[in-house]
mmCIF file of C-alpha atoms in Angstrom:
data_model
loop_
_atom_site.group_PDB
_atom_site.id
_atom_site.type_symbol
_atom_site.label_atom_id
_atom_site.label_comp_id
_atom_site.label_asym_id
_atom_site.label_seq_id
_atom_site.Cartn_x
_atom_site.Cartn_y
_atom_site.Cartn_z
ATOM 1 C CA UNK A 1 94.057 120.190 126.627
ATOM 2 C CA UNK A 2 91.904 120.513 123.507
ATOM 3 C CA UNK A 3 94.505 122.934 122.113
ATOM 4 C CA UNK A 4 97.215 120.296 122.676
ATOM 5 C CA UNK A 5 95.129 117.667 120.885
ATOM 6 C CA UNK A 6 94.538 119.917 117.896
ATOM 7 C CA UNK A 7 98.151 121.063 117.690
ATOM 8 C CA UNK A 8 100.055 117.820 118.300
ATOM 9 C CA UNK A 9 97.754 115.205 116.813
ATOM 10 C CA UNK A 10 97.191 116.087 113.154
ATOM 11 C CA UNK A 11 94.841 113.146 112.479
ATOM 12 C CA UNK A 12 92.625 114.387 115.297
ATOM 13 C CA UNK A 13 92.681 117.876 113.745
ATOM 14 C CA UNK A 14 91.390 116.479 110.430
ATOM 15 C CA UNK A 15 88.757 114.481 112.303
ATOM 16 C CA UNK A 16 87.805 117.599 114.288
ATOM 17 C CA UNK A 17 87.403 119.708 111.140
ATOM 18 C CA UNK A 18 85.338 116.993 109.452
ATOM 19 C CA UNK A 19 82.986 116.967 112.433
ATOM 20 C CA UNK A 20 82.685 120.764 112.201
ATOM 21 C CA UNK A 21 81.658 120.503 108.547
ATOM 22 C CA UNK A 22 79.167 117.670 108.992
ATOM 23 C CA UNK A 23 77.638 119.221 112.124
ATOM 24 C CA UNK A 24 77.265 122.582 110.371
ATOM 25 C CA UNK A 25 75.718 121.029 107.270
ATOM 26 C CA UNK A 26 73.273 118.871 109.214
ATOM 27 C CA UNK A 27 72.136 121.734 111.450
ATOM 28 C CA UNK A 28 71.528 123.976 108.447
ATOM 29 C CA UNK A 29 69.581 121.174 106.784
ATOM 30 C CA UNK A 30 67.529 120.579 109.940
ATOM 31 C CA UNK A 31 66.518 124.216 110.255
ATOM 32 C CA UNK A 32 65.737 124.463 106.532
ATOM 33 C CA UNK A 33 63.706 121.261 106.296
ATOM 34 C CA UNK A 34 61.732 122.015 109.462
ATOM 35 C CA UNK A 35 60.839 125.549 108.423
ATOM 36 C CA UNK A 36 60.260 124.498 104.807
ATOM 37 C CA UNK A 37 57.723 121.782 105.571
ATOM 38 C CA UNK A 38 55.933 123.910 108.172
ATOM 39 C CA UNK A 39 55.731 126.649 105.557
ATOM 40 C CA UNK A 40 54.304 124.218 102.998
ATOM 41 C CA UNK A 41 51.695 122.522 105.202
ATOM 42 C CA UNK A 42 51.319 124.531 108.426
ATOM 43 C CA UNK A 43 50.780 121.186 110.198
ATOM 44 C CA UNK A 44 52.688 120.581 113.445
ATOM 45 C CA UNK A 45 52.223 116.838 112.966
ATOM 46 C CA UNK A 46 54.427 116.980 109.852
ATOM 47 C CA UNK A 47 57.299 118.293 111.970
ATOM 48 C CA UNK A 48 57.077 115.133 114.035
ATOM 49 C CA UNK A 49 56.848 112.971 110.921
ATOM 50 C CA UNK A 50 60.126 114.392 109.602
ATOM 51 C CA UNK A 51 61.835 113.268 112.800
ATOM 52 C CA UNK A 52 60.293 109.816 112.511
ATOM 53 C CA UNK A 53 61.367 109.431 108.879
ATOM 54 C CA UNK A 54 64.949 110.412 109.760
ATOM 55 C CA UNK A 55 64.962 107.942 112.644
ATOM 56 C CA UNK A 56 63.564 104.886 110.812
ATOM 57 C CA UNK A 57 66.830 103.986 109.015
ATOM 58 C CA UNK A 58 68.573 103.571 112.359
ATOM 59 C CA UNK A 59 66.070 100.862 113.269
ATOM 60 C CA UNK A 60 65.951 99.252 109.841
ATOM 61 C CA UNK A 61 69.721 99.147 109.310
ATOM 62 C CA UNK A 62 71.047 99.055 112.886
ATOM 63 C CA UNK A 63 72.621 95.589 112.702
ATOM 64 C CA UNK A 64 74.183 96.300 109.318
ATOM 65 C CA UNK A 65 75.571 99.759 110.126
ATOM 66 C CA UNK A 66 77.669 98.444 113.005
ATOM 67 C CA UNK A 67 78.844 95.431 111.042
ATOM 68 C CA UNK A 68 79.910 97.663 108.134
ATOM 69 C CA UNK A 69 81.874 99.890 110.521
ATOM 70 C CA UNK A 70 83.756 96.876 111.926
ATOM 71 C CA UNK A 71 84.214 95.057 108.613
ATOM 72 C CA UNK A 72 85.322 97.837 106.253
ATOM 73 C CA UNK A 73 87.633 100.836 106.322
ATOM 74 C CA UNK A 74 85.875 103.265 108.641
ATOM 75 C CA UNK A 75 87.371 106.291 106.880
ATOM 76 C CA UNK A 76 85.879 105.261 103.535
ATOM 77 C CA UNK A 77 82.516 104.405 105.069
ATOM 78 C CA UNK A 78 82.317 107.851 106.680
ATOM 79 C CA UNK A 79 83.372 109.576 103.450
ATOM 80 C CA UNK A 80 80.775 107.683 101.411
ATOM 81 C CA UNK A 81 78.011 108.611 103.837
ATOM 82 C CA UNK A 82 79.036 112.269 103.740
ATOM 83 C CA UNK A 83 78.940 112.123 99.936
ATOM 84 C CA UNK A 84 75.382 110.774 99.999
ATOM 85 C CA UNK A 85 74.288 113.592 102.286
ATOM 86 C CA UNK A 86 75.899 116.049 99.901
ATOM 87 C CA UNK A 87 73.874 114.565 97.035
ATOM 88 C CA UNK A 88 70.689 115.030 99.093
ATOM 89 C CA UNK A 89 71.582 118.700 99.542
ATOM 90 C CA UNK A 90 72.208 119.070 95.795
ATOM 91 C CA UNK A 91 68.835 117.494 95.018
ATOM 92 C CA UNK A 92 67.127 120.064 97.236
ATOM 93 C CA UNK A 93 69.105 122.840 95.546
ATOM 94 C CA UNK A 94 67.880 121.745 92.121
ATOM 95 C CA UNK A 95 64.297 121.248 93.287
ATOM 96 C CA UNK A 96 64.266 124.636 95.030
ATOM 97 C CA UNK A 97 65.572 126.356 91.905
ATOM 98 C CA UNK A 98 62.615 124.896 90.004
ATOM 99 C CA UNK A 99 60.127 125.516 92.854
ATOM 100 C CA UNK A 100 59.476 121.782 92.842
ATOM 101 C CA UNK A 101 59.939 120.940 96.531
ATOM 102 C CA UNK A 102 56.907 119.118 97.909
ATOM 103 C CA UNK A 103 55.906 117.587 101.229
ATOM 104 C CA UNK A 104 56.531 114.091 99.867
ATOM 105 C CA UNK A 105 59.944 115.041 98.486
ATOM 106 C CA UNK A 106 61.029 116.389 101.869
ATOM 107 C CA UNK A 107 60.090 113.075 103.482
ATOM 108 C CA UNK A 108 62.102 111.137 100.874
ATOM 109 C CA UNK A 109 65.128 113.395 101.359
ATOM 110 C CA UNK A 110 64.805 113.067 105.139
ATOM 111 C CA UNK A 111 64.841 109.265 104.818
ATOM 112 C CA UNK A 112 67.969 109.339 102.625
ATOM 113 C CA UNK A 113 69.633 111.773 105.002
ATOM 114 C CA UNK A 114 68.780 109.561 107.969
ATOM 115 C CA UNK A 115 70.081 106.468 106.164
ATOM 116 C CA UNK A 116 73.444 108.066 105.425
ATOM 117 C CA UNK A 117 73.777 109.305 108.994
ATOM 118 C CA UNK A 118 72.851 105.856 110.320
ATOM 119 C CA UNK A 119 75.919 104.371 108.610
ATOM 120 C CA UNK A 120 78.149 107.380 109.277
ATOM 121 C CA UNK A 121 77.727 107.575 113.045
ATOM 122 C CA UNK A 122 79.160 104.161 114.074
ATOM 123 C CA UNK A 123 82.143 104.616 111.761
ATOM 124 C CA UNK A 124 83.064 108.088 113.014
ATOM 125 C CA UNK A 125 82.541 107.168 116.667
ATOM 126 C CA UNK A 126 84.715 104.063 116.288
ATOM 127 C CA UNK A 127 87.443 106.090 114.548
ATOM 128 C CA UNK A 128 88.135 108.472 117.422
ATOM 129 C CA UNK A 129 89.785 106.057 119.906
ATOM 130 C CA UNK A 130 92.408 105.204 117.272
ATOM 131 C CA UNK A 131 93.424 108.817 116.668
ATOM 132 C CA UNK A 132 94.610 109.828 120.155
ATOM 133 C CA UNK A 133 96.450 108.093 123.023
ATOM 134 C CA UNK A 134 94.114 106.267 125.441
ATOM 135 C CA UNK A 135 95.042 108.600 128.300
ATOM 136 C CA UNK A 136 93.714 111.574 126.344
ATOM 137 C CA UNK A 137 90.540 109.929 125.120
ATOM 138 C CA UNK A 138 88.048 111.406 127.646
ATOM 139 C CA UNK A 139 89.370 114.869 126.837
ATOM 140 C CA UNK A 140 89.228 114.063 123.120
ATOM 141 C CA UNK A 141 85.530 113.236 123.477
ATOM 142 C CA UNK A 142 84.916 116.664 125.009
ATOM 143 C CA UNK A 143 87.083 118.377 122.377
ATOM 144 C CA UNK A 144 85.258 116.567 119.582
ATOM 145 C CA UNK A 145 81.937 117.566 121.104
ATOM 146 C CA UNK A 146 83.109 121.175 121.292
ATOM 147 C CA UNK A 147 83.770 121.102 117.548
ATOM 148 C CA UNK A 148 80.242 119.971 116.805
ATOM 149 C CA UNK A 149 78.690 122.429 119.223
ATOM 150 C CA UNK A 150 80.764 125.351 117.926
ATOM 151 C CA UNK A 151 79.449 124.610 114.448
ATOM 152 C CA UNK A 152 75.948 124.093 115.797
ATOM 153 C CA UNK A 153 75.904 127.574 117.315
ATOM 154 C CA UNK A 154 76.611 129.418 114.081
ATOM 155 C CA UNK A 155 75.065 127.056 111.540
ATOM 156 C CA UNK A 156 71.380 127.164 112.607
ATOM 157 C CA UNK A 157 71.400 130.960 112.898
ATOM 158 C CA UNK A 158 73.163 131.169 109.547
ATOM 159 C CA UNK A 159 70.690 128.719 108.051
ATOM 160 C CA UNK A 160 67.714 130.695 109.370
ATOM 161 C CA UNK A 161 69.176 133.891 107.947
ATOM 162 C CA UNK A 162 69.801 132.305 104.544
ATOM 163 C CA UNK A 163 66.294 130.851 104.442
ATOM 164 C CA UNK A 164 64.961 134.398 104.631
ATOM 165 C CA UNK A 165 66.524 134.930 101.175
ATOM 166 C CA UNK A 166 65.034 131.735 99.749
ATOM 167 C CA UNK A 167 65.344 127.957 99.908
ATOM 168 C CA UNK A 168 68.071 127.811 97.254
ATOM 169 C CA UNK A 169 70.464 129.845 99.361
ATOM 170 C CA UNK A 170 70.151 127.637 102.423
ATOM 171 C CA UNK A 171 70.641 124.222 100.785
ATOM 172 C CA UNK A 172 73.623 125.052 98.544
ATOM 173 C CA UNK A 173 76.245 125.643 101.315
ATOM 174 C CA UNK A 174 75.501 122.265 102.876
ATOM 175 C CA UNK A 175 76.601 120.424 99.731
ATOM 176 C CA UNK A 176 79.982 122.175 99.878
ATOM 177 C CA UNK A 177 80.399 121.410 103.580
ATOM 178 C CA UNK A 178 79.699 117.717 103.033
ATOM 179 C CA UNK A 179 82.257 117.636 100.196
ATOM 180 C CA UNK A 180 84.940 119.127 102.468
ATOM 181 C CA UNK A 181 84.083 116.624 105.216
ATOM 182 C CA UNK A 182 84.417 113.767 102.725
ATOM 183 C CA UNK A 183 87.933 114.855 101.715
ATOM 184 C CA UNK A 184 89.000 115.265 105.348
ATOM 185 C CA UNK A 185 87.713 111.803 106.260
ATOM 186 C CA UNK A 186 89.679 110.233 103.418
ATOM 187 C CA UNK A 187 92.834 111.996 104.649
ATOM 188 C CA UNK A 188 92.765 110.196 108.021
ATOM 189 C CA UNK A 189 95.407 107.486 108.583
ATOM 190 C CA UNK A 190 94.431 103.839 108.374
ATOM 191 C CA UNK A 191 94.557 102.728 112.000
ATOM 192 C CA UNK A 192 92.575 100.523 114.288
ATOM 193 C CA UNK A 193 90.868 97.277 113.511
ATOM 194 C CA UNK A 194 92.054 95.054 110.629
ATOM 195 C CA UNK A 195 89.346 94.109 108.108
ATOM 196 C CA UNK A 196 87.324 91.168 109.384
ATOM 197 C CA UNK A 197 87.165 88.206 107.050
ATOM 198 C CA UNK A 198 84.311 85.814 106.455
ATOM 199 C CA UNK A 199 80.645 86.321 105.909
ATOM 200 C CA UNK A 200 78.432 88.110 108.350
ATOM 201 C CA UNK A 201 76.623 85.794 110.745
ATOM 202 C CA UNK A 202 73.659 86.480 112.962
ATOM 203 C CA UNK A 203 75.948 86.098 115.959
ATOM 204 C CA UNK A 204 78.280 88.734 114.544
ATOM 205 C CA UNK A 205 75.439 91.113 113.743
ATOM 206 C CA UNK A 206 73.966 90.789 117.245
ATOM 207 C CA UNK A 207 77.296 91.032 119.061
ATOM 208 C CA UNK A 208 76.822 94.714 119.879
ATOM 209 C CA UNK A 209 73.458 94.079 121.506
ATOM 210 C CA UNK A 210 74.801 91.138 123.511
ATOM 211 C CA UNK A 211 77.783 93.184 124.675
ATOM 212 C CA UNK A 212 75.632 96.041 125.955
ATOM 213 C CA UNK A 213 73.243 93.652 127.680
ATOM 214 C CA UNK A 214 76.183 92.042 129.472
ATOM 215 C CA UNK A 215 77.387 95.428 130.792
ATOM 216 C CA UNK A 216 74.595 96.687 133.034
ATOM 217 C CA UNK A 217 76.187 100.074 133.706
ATOM 218 C CA UNK A 218 76.696 100.672 129.981
ATOM 219 C CA UNK A 219 73.089 99.736 129.277
ATOM 220 C CA UNK A 220 71.891 102.010 132.063
ATOM 221 C CA UNK A 221 73.907 104.973 130.782
ATOM 222 C CA UNK A 222 72.702 104.867 127.185
ATOM 223 C CA UNK A 223 69.092 103.983 128.039
ATOM 224 C CA UNK A 224 68.963 106.886 130.523
ATOM 225 C CA UNK A 225 69.790 109.313 127.742
ATOM 226 C CA UNK A 226 67.288 107.690 125.386
ATOM 227 C CA UNK A 227 64.279 107.887 127.670
ATOM 228 C CA UNK A 228 65.151 111.268 129.168
ATOM 229 C CA UNK A 229 65.600 113.098 125.863
ATOM 230 C CA UNK A 230 62.819 111.098 124.211
ATOM 231 C CA UNK A 231 60.421 112.656 126.696
ATOM 232 C CA UNK A 232 62.108 116.007 127.218
ATOM 233 C CA UNK A 233 63.207 116.863 123.677
ATOM 234 C CA UNK A 234 61.355 119.883 122.304
ATOM 235 C CA UNK A 235 63.540 120.816 119.331
ATOM 236 C CA UNK A 236 60.988 119.616 116.765
ATOM 237 C CA UNK A 237 58.526 122.183 118.102
ATOM 238 C CA UNK A 238 60.899 125.147 117.884
ATOM 239 C CA UNK A 239 59.306 126.375 114.614
ATOM 240 C CA UNK A 240 55.969 126.553 116.464
ATOM 241 C CA UNK A 241 57.494 128.430 119.407
ATOM 242 C CA UNK A 242 59.341 130.794 117.063
ATOM 243 C CA UNK A 243 56.321 131.712 114.963
ATOM 244 C CA UNK A 244 53.273 131.292 117.194
ATOM 245 C CA UNK A 245 54.425 131.713 120.816
ATOM 246 C CA UNK A 246 57.569 133.857 120.819
ATOM 247 C CA UNK A 247 56.462 135.870 117.745
ATOM 248 C CA UNK A 248 59.681 135.726 115.736
ATOM 249 C CA UNK A 249 60.718 134.485 112.302
ATOM 250 C CA UNK A 250 63.373 132.267 110.667
ATOM 251 C CA UNK A 251 66.208 134.249 112.241
ATOM 252 C CA UNK A 252 64.674 133.697 115.688
ATOM 253 C CA UNK A 253 64.283 130.005 114.968
ATOM 254 C CA UNK A 254 67.966 129.852 114.084
ATOM 255 C CA UNK A 255 68.904 131.507 117.384
ATOM 256 C CA UNK A 256 66.680 129.129 119.321
ATOM 257 C CA UNK A 257 68.350 126.178 117.604
ATOM 258 C CA UNK A 258 71.769 127.653 118.403
ATOM 259 C CA UNK A 259 71.125 128.338 122.085
ATOM 260 C CA UNK A 260 71.471 124.734 123.367
ATOM 261 C CA UNK A 261 74.668 124.434 121.354
ATOM 262 C CA UNK A 262 76.042 127.593 122.982
ATOM 263 C CA UNK A 263 75.542 126.088 126.427
ATOM 264 C CA UNK A 264 76.951 122.772 125.272
ATOM 265 C CA UNK A 265 80.002 124.488 123.768
ATOM 266 C CA UNK A 266 80.816 126.336 126.981
ATOM 267 C CA UNK A 267 80.421 123.141 128.967
ATOM 268 C CA UNK A 268 82.568 121.136 126.525
ATOM 269 C CA UNK A 269 85.357 123.726 126.860
ATOM 270 C CA UNK A 270 85.160 123.320 130.625
ATOM 271 C CA UNK A 271 85.164 119.519 130.439
ATOM 272 C CA UNK A 272 88.133 119.451 128.030
ATOM 273 C CA UNK A 273 90.180 121.298 130.662
ATOM 274 C CA UNK A 274 88.578 119.879 133.799
ATOM 275 C CA UNK A 275 87.223 116.404 132.983
ATOM 276 C CA UNK A 276 84.829 114.792 135.444
ATOM 277 C CA UNK A 277 86.903 112.172 137.230
ATOM 278 C CA UNK A 278 84.885 111.344 140.350
ATOM 279 C CA UNK A 279 81.229 110.512 141.086
ATOM 280 C CA UNK A 280 80.492 110.317 137.362
ATOM 281 C CA UNK A 281 77.263 108.353 137.920
ATOM 282 C CA UNK A 282 75.636 110.905 140.181
ATOM 283 C CA UNK A 283 76.835 113.786 138.031
ATOM 284 C CA UNK A 284 75.224 112.218 134.965
ATOM 285 C CA UNK A 285 71.897 111.632 136.737
ATOM 286 C CA UNK A 286 71.918 115.196 138.091
ATOM 287 C CA UNK A 287 72.568 116.613 134.627
ATOM 288 C CA UNK A 288 69.599 114.674 133.218
ATOM 289 C CA UNK A 289 67.368 116.014 136.009
ATOM 290 C CA UNK A 290 68.517 119.566 135.206
ATOM 291 C CA UNK A 291 67.683 118.891 131.548
ATOM 292 C CA UNK A 292 64.120 118.112 132.615
ATOM 293 C CA UNK A 293 63.801 121.245 134.752
ATOM 294 C CA UNK A 294 64.996 123.517 131.948
ATOM 295 C CA UNK A 295 62.630 121.816 129.494
ATOM 296 C CA UNK A 296 59.701 122.704 131.750
ATOM 297 C CA UNK A 297 60.943 126.297 132.071
ATOM 298 C CA UNK A 298 61.230 126.626 128.297
ATOM 299 C CA UNK A 299 57.738 125.271 127.736
ATOM 300 C CA UNK A 300 56.227 127.829 130.131
ATOM 301 C CA UNK A 301 58.224 130.807 128.829
ATOM 302 C CA UNK A 302 56.653 133.522 126.704
ATOM 303 C CA UNK A 303 59.820 135.654 126.549
ATOM 304 C CA UNK A 304 62.157 135.124 123.616
ATOM 305 C CA UNK A 305 65.280 136.110 125.545
ATOM 306 C CA UNK A 306 64.396 134.057 128.613
ATOM 307 C CA UNK A 307 63.762 131.083 126.330
ATOM 308 C CA UNK A 308 67.219 131.540 124.824
ATOM 309 C CA UNK A 309 68.813 131.620 128.289
ATOM 310 C CA UNK A 310 66.956 128.495 129.402
ATOM 311 C CA UNK A 311 68.024 126.631 126.263
ATOM 312 C CA UNK A 312 71.657 127.540 126.974
ATOM 313 C CA UNK A 313 71.421 125.845 130.396
ATOM 314 C CA UNK A 314 69.607 122.902 128.821
ATOM 315 C CA UNK A 315 72.449 122.412 126.329
ATOM 316 C CA UNK A 316 75.090 122.554 129.058
ATOM 317 C CA UNK A 317 73.296 119.885 131.095
ATOM 318 C CA UNK A 318 72.913 117.653 128.041
ATOM 319 C CA UNK A 319 76.629 117.987 127.226
ATOM 320 C CA UNK A 320 77.652 116.667 130.654
ATOM 321 C CA UNK A 321 75.552 113.548 130.152
ATOM 322 C CA UNK A 322 76.746 113.102 126.567
ATOM 323 C CA UNK A 323 80.473 113.330 127.375
ATOM 324 C CA UNK A 324 80.235 110.937 130.310
ATOM 325 C CA UNK A 325 78.209 108.426 128.301
ATOM 326 C CA UNK A 326 80.363 108.713 125.166
ATOM 327 C CA UNK A 327 83.689 108.257 126.934
ATOM 328 C CA UNK A 328 82.354 105.518 129.187
ATOM 329 C CA UNK A 329 80.891 103.392 126.372
ATOM 330 C CA UNK A 330 83.957 103.675 124.128
ATOM 331 C CA UNK A 331 86.427 102.920 126.933
ATOM 332 C CA UNK A 332 84.448 99.837 127.941
ATOM 333 C CA UNK A 333 84.337 98.446 124.379
ATOM 334 C CA UNK A 334 87.151 96.559 122.580
ATOM 335 C CA UNK A 335 88.192 98.107 119.259
ATOM 336 C CA UNK A 336 87.023 95.194 117.117
ATOM 337 C CA UNK A 337 83.453 95.695 118.419
ATOM 338 C CA UNK A 338 83.272 99.479 118.579
ATOM 339 C CA UNK A 339 81.370 99.768 115.310
ATOM 340 C CA UNK A 340 78.592 97.401 116.372
ATOM 341 C CA UNK A 341 78.345 98.830 119.866
ATOM 342 C CA UNK A 342 78.335 102.355 118.437
ATOM 343 C CA UNK A 343 75.508 101.346 116.110
ATOM 344 C CA UNK A 344 73.364 100.237 119.050
ATOM 345 C CA UNK A 345 74.337 103.385 120.922
ATOM 346 C CA UNK A 346 73.414 105.361 117.813
ATOM 347 C CA UNK A 347 69.967 103.791 117.882
ATOM 348 C CA UNK A 348 69.507 105.004 121.445
ATOM 349 C CA UNK A 349 70.720 108.472 120.469
ATOM 350 C CA UNK A 350 68.451 108.478 117.425
ATOM 351 C CA UNK A 351 65.509 107.413 119.533
ATOM 352 C CA UNK A 352 66.174 110.268 121.931
ATOM 353 C CA UNK A 353 66.390 112.797 119.087
ATOM 354 C CA UNK A 354 64.508 111.894 115.903
ATOM 355 C CA UNK A 355 61.956 109.636 117.610
ATOM 356 C CA UNK A 356 61.660 112.233 120.346
ATOM 357 C CA UNK A 357 60.772 114.785 117.678
ATOM 358 C CA UNK A 358 57.991 112.501 116.486
ATOM 359 C CA UNK A 359 56.745 112.049 120.050
ATOM 360 C CA UNK A 360 56.765 115.823 120.559
ATOM 361 C CA UNK A 361 54.845 116.397 117.333
ATOM 362 C CA UNK A 362 52.196 113.812 118.200
ATOM 363 C CA UNK A 363 51.806 115.070 121.779
ATOM 364 C CA UNK A 364 51.581 118.669 120.596
ATOM 365 C CA UNK A 365 48.919 117.729 118.051
ATOM 366 C CA UNK A 366 46.873 116.012 120.787
ATOM 367 C CA UNK A 367 47.418 118.266 123.803
ATOM 368 C CA UNK A 368 48.874 121.504 122.481
ATOM 369 C CA UNK A 369 52.447 122.715 122.141
ATOM 370 C CA UNK A 370 53.060 124.078 125.651
ATOM 371 C CA UNK A 371 51.484 121.126 127.548
ATOM 372 C CA UNK A 372 53.485 118.697 125.386
ATOM 373 C CA UNK A 373 56.804 120.303 126.345
ATOM 374 C CA UNK A 374 55.947 120.652 130.043
ATOM 375 C CA UNK A 375 54.745 117.058 130.325
ATOM 376 C CA UNK A 376 57.907 115.901 128.562
ATOM 377 C CA UNK A 377 60.091 117.765 131.064
ATOM 378 C CA UNK A 378 58.221 116.181 133.968
ATOM 379 C CA UNK A 379 58.729 112.794 132.335
ATOM 380 C CA UNK A 380 62.479 113.404 132.178
ATOM 381 C CA UNK A 381 62.552 114.119 135.912
ATOM 382 C CA UNK A 382 60.666 110.902 136.575
ATOM 383 C CA UNK A 383 63.126 108.921 134.444
ATOM 384 C CA UNK A 384 66.168 110.291 136.286
ATOM 385 C CA UNK A 385 64.598 109.252 139.590
ATOM 386 C CA UNK A 386 63.698 105.778 138.320
ATOM 387 C CA UNK A 387 67.202 105.141 136.969
ATOM 388 C CA UNK A 388 68.636 106.044 140.376
ATOM 389 C CA UNK A 389 66.706 103.047 141.725
ATOM 390 C CA UNK A 390 66.930 100.677 138.750
ATOM 391 C CA UNK A 391 70.692 101.059 138.190
ATOM 392 C CA UNK A 392 72.219 101.617 141.642
ATOM 393 C CA UNK A 393 75.734 100.605 140.542
ATOM 394 C CA UNK A 394 75.618 103.198 137.772
ATOM 395 C CA UNK A 395 74.502 105.878 140.224
ATOM 396 C CA UNK A 396 77.311 104.883 142.598
ATOM 397 C CA UNK A 397 79.978 104.671 139.893
ATOM 398 C CA UNK A 398 82.927 106.843 140.836
ATOM 399 C CA UNK A 399 85.145 106.785 137.703
ATOM 400 C CA UNK A 400 84.682 106.356 133.977
ATOM 401 C CA UNK A 401 87.019 103.368 133.817
ATOM 402 C CA UNK A 402 89.345 101.335 135.980
ATOM 403 C CA UNK A 403 92.794 102.700 136.586
ATOM 404 C CA UNK A 404 95.341 101.270 134.105
ATOM 405 C CA UNK A 405 97.959 98.983 135.576
ATOM 406 C CA UNK A 406 101.219 100.594 136.556
ATOM 407 C CA UNK A 407 104.057 100.392 134.040
ATOM 408 C CA UNK A 408 106.835 98.197 135.495
ATOM 409 C CA UNK A 409 109.435 100.392 133.777
ATOM 410 C CA UNK A 410 108.038 103.441 135.547
ATOM 411 C CA UNK A 411 108.303 101.657 138.894
ATOM 412 C CA UNK A 412 111.893 100.685 138.143
ATOM 413 C CA UNK A 413 112.926 104.272 137.427
ATOM 414 C CA UNK A 414 114.597 106.096 140.340
ATOM 415 C CA UNK A 415 112.639 108.937 141.897
#
């Protein structure tokens, strides 16, 4: 079905390619910045701080990012954000050429990168439902995720390899990728919500939060992901595992970063052909529990190849939860509110990733790297069990959305 989407829906193809470029660029930047700052300071706490700095803009600008996505042309908002990220990459290119990159500069660049992504995410998420027919949307979510994961497999390994030749060589390609993504975003057709008139009000800014609070199953789905990955995320500590525990270098770090994406890519291919249509609540909770188990296994591993295999399973489990949550939230949200709801959802996602990196860095600094990862995996298992009790209707949910009403013209047609 993903092949049909890419072949028959040209706007979706442009969207798909833009996601490939932005995912590749961001993954390369993540590997480079993480290794770069650890090389400069050798302090595991700084790895956590980078995640915190990238996450802060999502909190500071959350209400405004969603309102911008619903008020202005989402294509232009996405393109502008991609341009800003390209400028960040260029700044690092210039600084690297002059050997002027410092710890403080990396934090500033991380904040700018996080700010641009904070505005980009609600706009791109709200664009997708307008590019494909509603009946194909769950499959489009999986196909879109496969694009990002395919890029994520190659990009971190490529970034780690390039870093071995020097910082300049790893930052330059990201600027080009962001430029291509910008052009592709601008090529998308103008569809979806009309521009909203009038000044922003507090009621308008808070509409996304009120909507999610009024939909208990939606709130349960996105908060499950936030708390589970917040506790179980260990990606910020991969430079420590690569250098100090698994005894490898930048190329090994790139492979470790790519492994979850490999599992996620395989799972997204499966879900694009065989979407989960029944017992979606229990499947999502089971996938989160599996995420916790694999996190524990990774933390205890001292074998590079076993760690890679475990991370592949971890990525596959995370993809199941992500596709179910992404399709469910978008299908439950009216188009005129998708930007604001996506902004709140983006905050949850950011908390489970960037804030989770900070939590991992702090815990590792206090308790040690391996105990921090193992405790986080146990915490993820506890969260999946608690959500089974706290959100029983979510656990018992059978389908992503209600069946659409039958078309009277279809009923009138002879068999």
